[in-house]
JSON list of C-alpha atoms in Angstrom, two decimals:
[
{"chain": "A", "resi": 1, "resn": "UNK", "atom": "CA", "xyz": [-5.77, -30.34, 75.03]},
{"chain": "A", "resi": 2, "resn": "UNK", "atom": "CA", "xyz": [-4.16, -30.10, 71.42]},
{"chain": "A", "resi": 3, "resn": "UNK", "atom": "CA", "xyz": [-7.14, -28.84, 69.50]},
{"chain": "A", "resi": 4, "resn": "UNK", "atom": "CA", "xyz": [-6.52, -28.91, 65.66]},
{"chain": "A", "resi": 5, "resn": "UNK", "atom": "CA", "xyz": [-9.22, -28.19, 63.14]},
{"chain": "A", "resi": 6, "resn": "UNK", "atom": "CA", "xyz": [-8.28, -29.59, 59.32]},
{"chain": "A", "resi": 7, "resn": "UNK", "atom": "CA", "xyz": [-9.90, -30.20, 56.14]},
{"chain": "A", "resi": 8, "resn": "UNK", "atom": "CA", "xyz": [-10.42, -33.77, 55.80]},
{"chain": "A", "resi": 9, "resn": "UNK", "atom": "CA", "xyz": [-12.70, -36.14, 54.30]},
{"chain": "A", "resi": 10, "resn": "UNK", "atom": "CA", "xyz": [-16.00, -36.95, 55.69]},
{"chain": "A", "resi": 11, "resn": "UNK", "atom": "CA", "xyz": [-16.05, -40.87, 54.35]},
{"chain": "A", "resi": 12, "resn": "UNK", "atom": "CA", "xyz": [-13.02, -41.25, 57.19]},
{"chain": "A", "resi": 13, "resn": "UNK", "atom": "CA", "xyz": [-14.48, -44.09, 59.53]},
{"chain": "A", "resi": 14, "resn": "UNK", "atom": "CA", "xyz": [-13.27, -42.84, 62.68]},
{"chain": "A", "resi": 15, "resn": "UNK", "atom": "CA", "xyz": [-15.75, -39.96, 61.89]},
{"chain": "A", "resi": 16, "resn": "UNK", "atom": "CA", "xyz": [-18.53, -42.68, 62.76]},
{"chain": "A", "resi": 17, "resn": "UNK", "atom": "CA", "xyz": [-18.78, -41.67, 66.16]},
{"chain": "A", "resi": 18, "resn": "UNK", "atom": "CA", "xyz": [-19.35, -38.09, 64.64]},
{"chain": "A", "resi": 19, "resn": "UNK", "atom": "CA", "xyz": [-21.96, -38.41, 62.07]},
{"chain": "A", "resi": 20, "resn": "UNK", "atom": "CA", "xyz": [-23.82, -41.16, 64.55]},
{"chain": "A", "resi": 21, "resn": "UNK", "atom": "CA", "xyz": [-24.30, -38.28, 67.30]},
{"chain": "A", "resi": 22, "resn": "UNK", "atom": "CA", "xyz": [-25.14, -35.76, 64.75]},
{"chain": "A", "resi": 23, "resn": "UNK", "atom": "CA", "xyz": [-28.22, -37.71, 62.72]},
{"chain": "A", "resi": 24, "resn": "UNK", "atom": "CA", "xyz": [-29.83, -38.89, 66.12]},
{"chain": "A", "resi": 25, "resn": "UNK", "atom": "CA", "xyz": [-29.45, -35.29, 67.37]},
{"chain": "A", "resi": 26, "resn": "UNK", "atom": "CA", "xyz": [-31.21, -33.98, 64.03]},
{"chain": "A", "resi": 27, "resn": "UNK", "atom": "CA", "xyz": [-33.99, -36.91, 64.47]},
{"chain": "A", "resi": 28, "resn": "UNK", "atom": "CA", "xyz": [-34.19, -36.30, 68.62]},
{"chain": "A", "resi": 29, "resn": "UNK", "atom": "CA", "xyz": [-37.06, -33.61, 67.78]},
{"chain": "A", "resi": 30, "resn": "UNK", "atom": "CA", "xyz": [-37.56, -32.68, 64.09]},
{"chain": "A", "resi": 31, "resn": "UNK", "atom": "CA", "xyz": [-39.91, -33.85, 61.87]},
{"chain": "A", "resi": 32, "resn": "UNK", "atom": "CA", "xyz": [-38.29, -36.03, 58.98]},
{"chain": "A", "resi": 33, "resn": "UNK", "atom": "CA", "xyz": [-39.79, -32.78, 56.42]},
{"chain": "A", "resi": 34, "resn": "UNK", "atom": "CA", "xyz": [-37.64, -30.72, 58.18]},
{"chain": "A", "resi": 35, "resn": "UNK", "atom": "CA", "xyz": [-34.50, -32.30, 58.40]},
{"chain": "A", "resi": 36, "resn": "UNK", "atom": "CA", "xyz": [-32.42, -30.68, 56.04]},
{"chain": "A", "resi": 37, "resn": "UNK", "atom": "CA", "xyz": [-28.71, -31.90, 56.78]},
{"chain": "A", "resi": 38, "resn": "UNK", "atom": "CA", "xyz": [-26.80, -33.84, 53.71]},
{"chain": "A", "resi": 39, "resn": "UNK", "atom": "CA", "xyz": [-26.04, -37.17, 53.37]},
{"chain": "A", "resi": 40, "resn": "UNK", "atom": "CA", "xyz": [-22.44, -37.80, 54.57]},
{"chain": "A", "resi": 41, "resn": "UNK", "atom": "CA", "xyz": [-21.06, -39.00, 51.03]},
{"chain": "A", "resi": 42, "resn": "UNK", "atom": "CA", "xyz": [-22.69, -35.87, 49.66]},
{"chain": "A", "resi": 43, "resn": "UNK", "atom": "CA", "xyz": [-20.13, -33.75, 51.90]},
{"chain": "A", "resi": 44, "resn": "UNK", "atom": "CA", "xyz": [-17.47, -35.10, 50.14]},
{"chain": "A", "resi": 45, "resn": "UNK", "atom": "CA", "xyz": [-18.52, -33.66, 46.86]},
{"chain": "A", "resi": 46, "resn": "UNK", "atom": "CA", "xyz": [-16.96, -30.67, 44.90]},
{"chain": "A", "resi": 47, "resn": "UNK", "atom": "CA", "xyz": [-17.71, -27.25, 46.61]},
{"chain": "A", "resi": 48, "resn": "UNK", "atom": "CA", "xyz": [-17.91, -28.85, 49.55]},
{"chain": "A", "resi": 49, "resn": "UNK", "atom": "CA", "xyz": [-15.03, -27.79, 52.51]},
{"chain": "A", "resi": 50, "resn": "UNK", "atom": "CA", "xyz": [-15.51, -30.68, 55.04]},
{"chain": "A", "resi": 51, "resn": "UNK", "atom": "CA", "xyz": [-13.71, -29.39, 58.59]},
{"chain": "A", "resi": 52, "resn": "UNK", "atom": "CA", "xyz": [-13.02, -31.87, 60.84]},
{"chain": "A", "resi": 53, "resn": "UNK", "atom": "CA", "xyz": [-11.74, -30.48, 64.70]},
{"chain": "A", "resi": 54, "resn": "UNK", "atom": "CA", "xyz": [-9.86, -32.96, 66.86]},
{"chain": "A", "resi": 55, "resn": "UNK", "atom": "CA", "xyz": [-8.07, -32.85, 70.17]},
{"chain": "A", "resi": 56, "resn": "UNK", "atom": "CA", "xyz": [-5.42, -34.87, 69.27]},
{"chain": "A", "resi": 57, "resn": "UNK", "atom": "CA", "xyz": [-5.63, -37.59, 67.22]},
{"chain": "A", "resi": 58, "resn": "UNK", "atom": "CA", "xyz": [-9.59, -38.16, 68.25]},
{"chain": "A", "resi": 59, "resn": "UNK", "atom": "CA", "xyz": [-12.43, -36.08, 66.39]},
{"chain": "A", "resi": 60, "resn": "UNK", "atom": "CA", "xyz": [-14.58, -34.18, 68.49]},
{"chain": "A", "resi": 61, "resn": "UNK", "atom": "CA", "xyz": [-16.38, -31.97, 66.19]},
{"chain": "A", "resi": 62, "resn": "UNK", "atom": "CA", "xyz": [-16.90, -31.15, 62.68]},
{"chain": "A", "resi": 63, "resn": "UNK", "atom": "CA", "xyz": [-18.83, -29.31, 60.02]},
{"chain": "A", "resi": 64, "resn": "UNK", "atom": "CA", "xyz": [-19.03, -27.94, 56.43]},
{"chain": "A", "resi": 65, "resn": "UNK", "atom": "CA", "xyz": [-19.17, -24.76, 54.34]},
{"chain": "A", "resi": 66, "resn": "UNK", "atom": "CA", "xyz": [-21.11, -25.40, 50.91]},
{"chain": "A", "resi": 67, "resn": "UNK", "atom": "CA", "xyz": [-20.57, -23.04, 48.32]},
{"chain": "A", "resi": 68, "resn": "UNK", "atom": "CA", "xyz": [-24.87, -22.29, 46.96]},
{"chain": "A", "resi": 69, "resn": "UNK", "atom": "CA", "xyz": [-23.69, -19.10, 44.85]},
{"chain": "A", "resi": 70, "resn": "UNK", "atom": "CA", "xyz": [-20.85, -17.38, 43.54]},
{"chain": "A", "resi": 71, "resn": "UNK", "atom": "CA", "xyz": [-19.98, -15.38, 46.68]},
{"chain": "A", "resi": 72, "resn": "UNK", "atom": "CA", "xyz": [-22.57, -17.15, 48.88]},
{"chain": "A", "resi": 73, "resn": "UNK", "atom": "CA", "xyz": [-21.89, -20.26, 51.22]},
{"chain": "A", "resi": 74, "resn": "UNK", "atom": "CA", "xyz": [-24.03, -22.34, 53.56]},
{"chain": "A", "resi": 75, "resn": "UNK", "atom": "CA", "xyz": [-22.67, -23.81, 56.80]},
{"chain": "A", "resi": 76, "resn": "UNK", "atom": "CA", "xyz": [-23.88, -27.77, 57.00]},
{"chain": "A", "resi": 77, "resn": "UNK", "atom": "CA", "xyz": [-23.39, -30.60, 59.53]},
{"chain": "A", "resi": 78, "resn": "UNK", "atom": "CA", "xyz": [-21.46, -28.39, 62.73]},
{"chain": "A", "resi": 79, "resn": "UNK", "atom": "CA", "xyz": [-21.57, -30.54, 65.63]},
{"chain": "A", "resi": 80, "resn": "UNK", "atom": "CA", "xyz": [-19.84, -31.04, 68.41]},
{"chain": "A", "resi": 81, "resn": "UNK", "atom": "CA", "xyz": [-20.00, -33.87, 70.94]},
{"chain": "A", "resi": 82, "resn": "UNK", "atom": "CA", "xyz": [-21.77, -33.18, 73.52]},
{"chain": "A", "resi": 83, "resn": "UNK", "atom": "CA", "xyz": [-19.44, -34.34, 76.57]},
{"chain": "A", "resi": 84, "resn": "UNK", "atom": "CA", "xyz": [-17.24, -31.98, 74.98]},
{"chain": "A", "resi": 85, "resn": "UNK", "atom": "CA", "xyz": [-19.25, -28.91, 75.11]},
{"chain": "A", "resi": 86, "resn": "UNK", "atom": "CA", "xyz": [-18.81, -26.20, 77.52]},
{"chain": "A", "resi": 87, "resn": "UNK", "atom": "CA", "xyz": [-15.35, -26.52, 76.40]},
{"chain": "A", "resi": 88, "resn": "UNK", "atom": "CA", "xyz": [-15.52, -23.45, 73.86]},
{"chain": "A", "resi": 89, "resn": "UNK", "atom": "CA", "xyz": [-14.87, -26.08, 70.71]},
{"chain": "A", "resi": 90, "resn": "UNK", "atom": "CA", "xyz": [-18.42, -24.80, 68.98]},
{"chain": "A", "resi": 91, "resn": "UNK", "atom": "CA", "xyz": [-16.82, -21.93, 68.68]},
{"chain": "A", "resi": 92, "resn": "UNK", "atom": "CA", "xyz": [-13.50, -22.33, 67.54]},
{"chain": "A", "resi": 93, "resn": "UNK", "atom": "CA", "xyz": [-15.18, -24.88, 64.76]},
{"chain": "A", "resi": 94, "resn": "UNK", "atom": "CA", "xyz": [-17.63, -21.75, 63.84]},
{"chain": "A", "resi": 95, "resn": "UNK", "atom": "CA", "xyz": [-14.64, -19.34, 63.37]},
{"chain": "A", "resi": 96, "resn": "UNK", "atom": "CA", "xyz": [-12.93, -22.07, 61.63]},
{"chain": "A", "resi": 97, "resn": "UNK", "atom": "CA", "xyz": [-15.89, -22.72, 59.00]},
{"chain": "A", "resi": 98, "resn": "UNK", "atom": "CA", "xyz": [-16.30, -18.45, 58.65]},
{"chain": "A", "resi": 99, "resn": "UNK", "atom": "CA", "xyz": [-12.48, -18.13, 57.59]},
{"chain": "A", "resi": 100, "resn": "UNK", "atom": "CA", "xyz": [-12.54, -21.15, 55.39]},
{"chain": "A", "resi": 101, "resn": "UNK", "atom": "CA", "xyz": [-16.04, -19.46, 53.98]},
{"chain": "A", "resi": 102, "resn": "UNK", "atom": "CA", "xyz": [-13.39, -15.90, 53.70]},
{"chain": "A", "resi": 103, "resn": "UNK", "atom": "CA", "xyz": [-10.13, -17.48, 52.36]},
{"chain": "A", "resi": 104, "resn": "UNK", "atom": "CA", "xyz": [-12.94, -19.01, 49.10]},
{"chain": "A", "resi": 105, "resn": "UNK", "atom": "CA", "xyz": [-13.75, -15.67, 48.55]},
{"chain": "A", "resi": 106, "resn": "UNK", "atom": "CA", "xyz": [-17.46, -15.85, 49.83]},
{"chain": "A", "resi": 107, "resn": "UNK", "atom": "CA", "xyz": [-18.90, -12.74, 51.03]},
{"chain": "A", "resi": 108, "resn": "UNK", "atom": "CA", "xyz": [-21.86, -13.82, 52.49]},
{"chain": "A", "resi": 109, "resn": "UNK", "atom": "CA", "xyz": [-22.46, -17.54, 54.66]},
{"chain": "A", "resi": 110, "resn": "UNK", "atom": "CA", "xyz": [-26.19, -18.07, 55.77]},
{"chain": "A", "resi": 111, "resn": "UNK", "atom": "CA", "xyz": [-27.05, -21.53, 57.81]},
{"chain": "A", "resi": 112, "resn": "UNK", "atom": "CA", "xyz": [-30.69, -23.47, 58.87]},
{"chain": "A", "resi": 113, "resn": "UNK", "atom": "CA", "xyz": [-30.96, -24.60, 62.11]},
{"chain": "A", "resi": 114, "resn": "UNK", "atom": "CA", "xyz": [-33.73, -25.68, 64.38]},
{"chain": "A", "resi": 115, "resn": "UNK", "atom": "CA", "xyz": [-36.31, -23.64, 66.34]},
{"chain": "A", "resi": 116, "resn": "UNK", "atom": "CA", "xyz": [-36.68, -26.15, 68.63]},
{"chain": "A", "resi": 117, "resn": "UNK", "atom": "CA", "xyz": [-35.42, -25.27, 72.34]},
{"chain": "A", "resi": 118, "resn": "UNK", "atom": "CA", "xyz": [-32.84, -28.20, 71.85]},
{"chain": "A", "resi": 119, "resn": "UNK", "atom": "CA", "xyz": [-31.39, -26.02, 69.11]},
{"chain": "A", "resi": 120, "resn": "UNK", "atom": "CA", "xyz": [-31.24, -22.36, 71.66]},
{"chain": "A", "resi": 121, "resn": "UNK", "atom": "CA", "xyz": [-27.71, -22.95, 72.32]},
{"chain": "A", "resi": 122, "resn": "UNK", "atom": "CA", "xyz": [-26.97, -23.07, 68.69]},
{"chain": "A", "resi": 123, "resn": "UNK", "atom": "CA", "xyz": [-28.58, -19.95, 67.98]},
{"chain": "A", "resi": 124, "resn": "UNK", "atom": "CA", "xyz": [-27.07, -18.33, 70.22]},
{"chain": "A", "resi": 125, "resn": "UNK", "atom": "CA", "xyz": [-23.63, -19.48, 69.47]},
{"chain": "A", "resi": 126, "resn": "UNK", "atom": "CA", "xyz": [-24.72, -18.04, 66.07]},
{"chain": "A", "resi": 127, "resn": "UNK", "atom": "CA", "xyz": [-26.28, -14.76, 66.94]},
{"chain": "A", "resi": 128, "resn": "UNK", "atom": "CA", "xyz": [-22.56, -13.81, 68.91]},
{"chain": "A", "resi": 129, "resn": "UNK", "atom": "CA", "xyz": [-20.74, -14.71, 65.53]},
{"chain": "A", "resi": 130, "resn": "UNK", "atom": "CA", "xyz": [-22.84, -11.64, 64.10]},
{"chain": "A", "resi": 131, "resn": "UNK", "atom": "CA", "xyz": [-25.60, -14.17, 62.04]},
{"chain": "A", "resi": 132, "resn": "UNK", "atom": "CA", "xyz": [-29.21, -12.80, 62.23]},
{"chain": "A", "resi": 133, "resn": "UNK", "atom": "CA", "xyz": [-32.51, -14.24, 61.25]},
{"chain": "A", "resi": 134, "resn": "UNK", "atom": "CA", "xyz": [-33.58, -14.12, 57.76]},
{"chain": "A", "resi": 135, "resn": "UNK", "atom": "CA", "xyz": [-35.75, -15.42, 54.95]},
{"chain": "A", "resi": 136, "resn": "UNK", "atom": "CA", "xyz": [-35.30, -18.93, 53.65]},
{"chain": "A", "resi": 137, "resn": "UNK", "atom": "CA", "xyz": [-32.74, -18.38, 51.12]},
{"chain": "A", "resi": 138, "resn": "UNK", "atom": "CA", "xyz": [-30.72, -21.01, 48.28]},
{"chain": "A", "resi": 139, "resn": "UNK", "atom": "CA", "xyz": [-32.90, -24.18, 48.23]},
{"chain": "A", "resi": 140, "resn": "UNK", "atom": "CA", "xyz": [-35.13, -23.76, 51.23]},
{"chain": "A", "resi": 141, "resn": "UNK", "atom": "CA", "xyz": [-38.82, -22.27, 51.71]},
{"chain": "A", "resi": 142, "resn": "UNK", "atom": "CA", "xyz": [-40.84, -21.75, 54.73]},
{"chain": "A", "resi": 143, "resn": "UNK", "atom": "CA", "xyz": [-40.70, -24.11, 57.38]},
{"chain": "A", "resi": 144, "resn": "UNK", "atom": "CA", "xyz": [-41.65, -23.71, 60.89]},
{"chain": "A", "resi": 145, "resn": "UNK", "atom": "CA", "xyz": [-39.20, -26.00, 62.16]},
{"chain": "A", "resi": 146, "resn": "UNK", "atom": "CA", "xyz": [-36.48, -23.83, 61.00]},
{"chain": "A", "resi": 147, "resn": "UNK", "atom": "CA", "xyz": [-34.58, -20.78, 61.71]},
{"chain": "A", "resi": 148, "resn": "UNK", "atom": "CA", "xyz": [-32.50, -19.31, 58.89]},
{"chain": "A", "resi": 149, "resn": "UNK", "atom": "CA", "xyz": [-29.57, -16.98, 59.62]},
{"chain": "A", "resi": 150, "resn": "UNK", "atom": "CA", "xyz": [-27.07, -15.28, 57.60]},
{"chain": "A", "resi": 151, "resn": "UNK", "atom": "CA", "xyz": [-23.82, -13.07, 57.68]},
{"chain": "A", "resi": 152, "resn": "UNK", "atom": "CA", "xyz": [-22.18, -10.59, 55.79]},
{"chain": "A", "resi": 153, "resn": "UNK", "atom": "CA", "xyz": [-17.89, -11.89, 55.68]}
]
């Protein structure tokens, strides 16, 4: 396995596979109110750092830091397929997406995720980075649906 994770850009089609898992994993269980990922052309836009992991030449995960404040960063759109999870790659794209977060000079990166039990594994993932709970925060408000988490970098 020759896992390499790059910036690239999200309009790539052999990313379809990608953003095709990821939307009917967001719609699987969540209410269309609170659905908050982006619109894949809006991950190409400025402030945007689009991360795209693949083991070789095929992509197998990917995701996004969006810069929502001077020193303050969102992660959007991680995912990973799923036959290749277990494999540690949620991970290595997570620490990948906290140093490209570092080397932009953000000092904080928060995230929304679900509270469903389809999302536990995600929190988790999250919680062992060293993200806890908080408060809605850039852009969101209260929403059952969702768990918000944040980091100090």
């Amino acid at each position: 396995m020759t896992i390499t994770i790059a910036p690239e850009s999200p309009l790539s089609p052999d990313l379809d596979l990608l953003f095709g898992r990821h939307v009917a994993a967001m719609h699987a269980d969540t209410p269309p109110e609170s659905i908050h990922m982006l619109p894949r052309a809006d991950l190409a836009r400025e402030g945007i750092d689009f991360l795209v992991m693949r083991d070789g030449t095929e992509p197998v995960g990917m995701g996004a830091v969006k810069r929502i404040g001077p020193d303050h960063g969102e992660i959007k759109s991680m995912h990973v397929l799923a036959e290749r999870r277990g494999e540690g790659l949620a991970q290595r794209m997570l620490d990948a997406l906290v140093a490209q977060a570092g080397a932009r000079g953000l000092a904080r990166l928060s995230l929304e995720t679900g509270a469903q039990d389809s999302f536990a594994a995600a929190r988790a993932l999250y919680a062992r980075a060293g993200f806890a709970e908080c408060g809605p925060f850039e852009g969101y408000g209260p929403d059952p649906n969702s768990v918000f988490m944040t980091r100090a970098l």
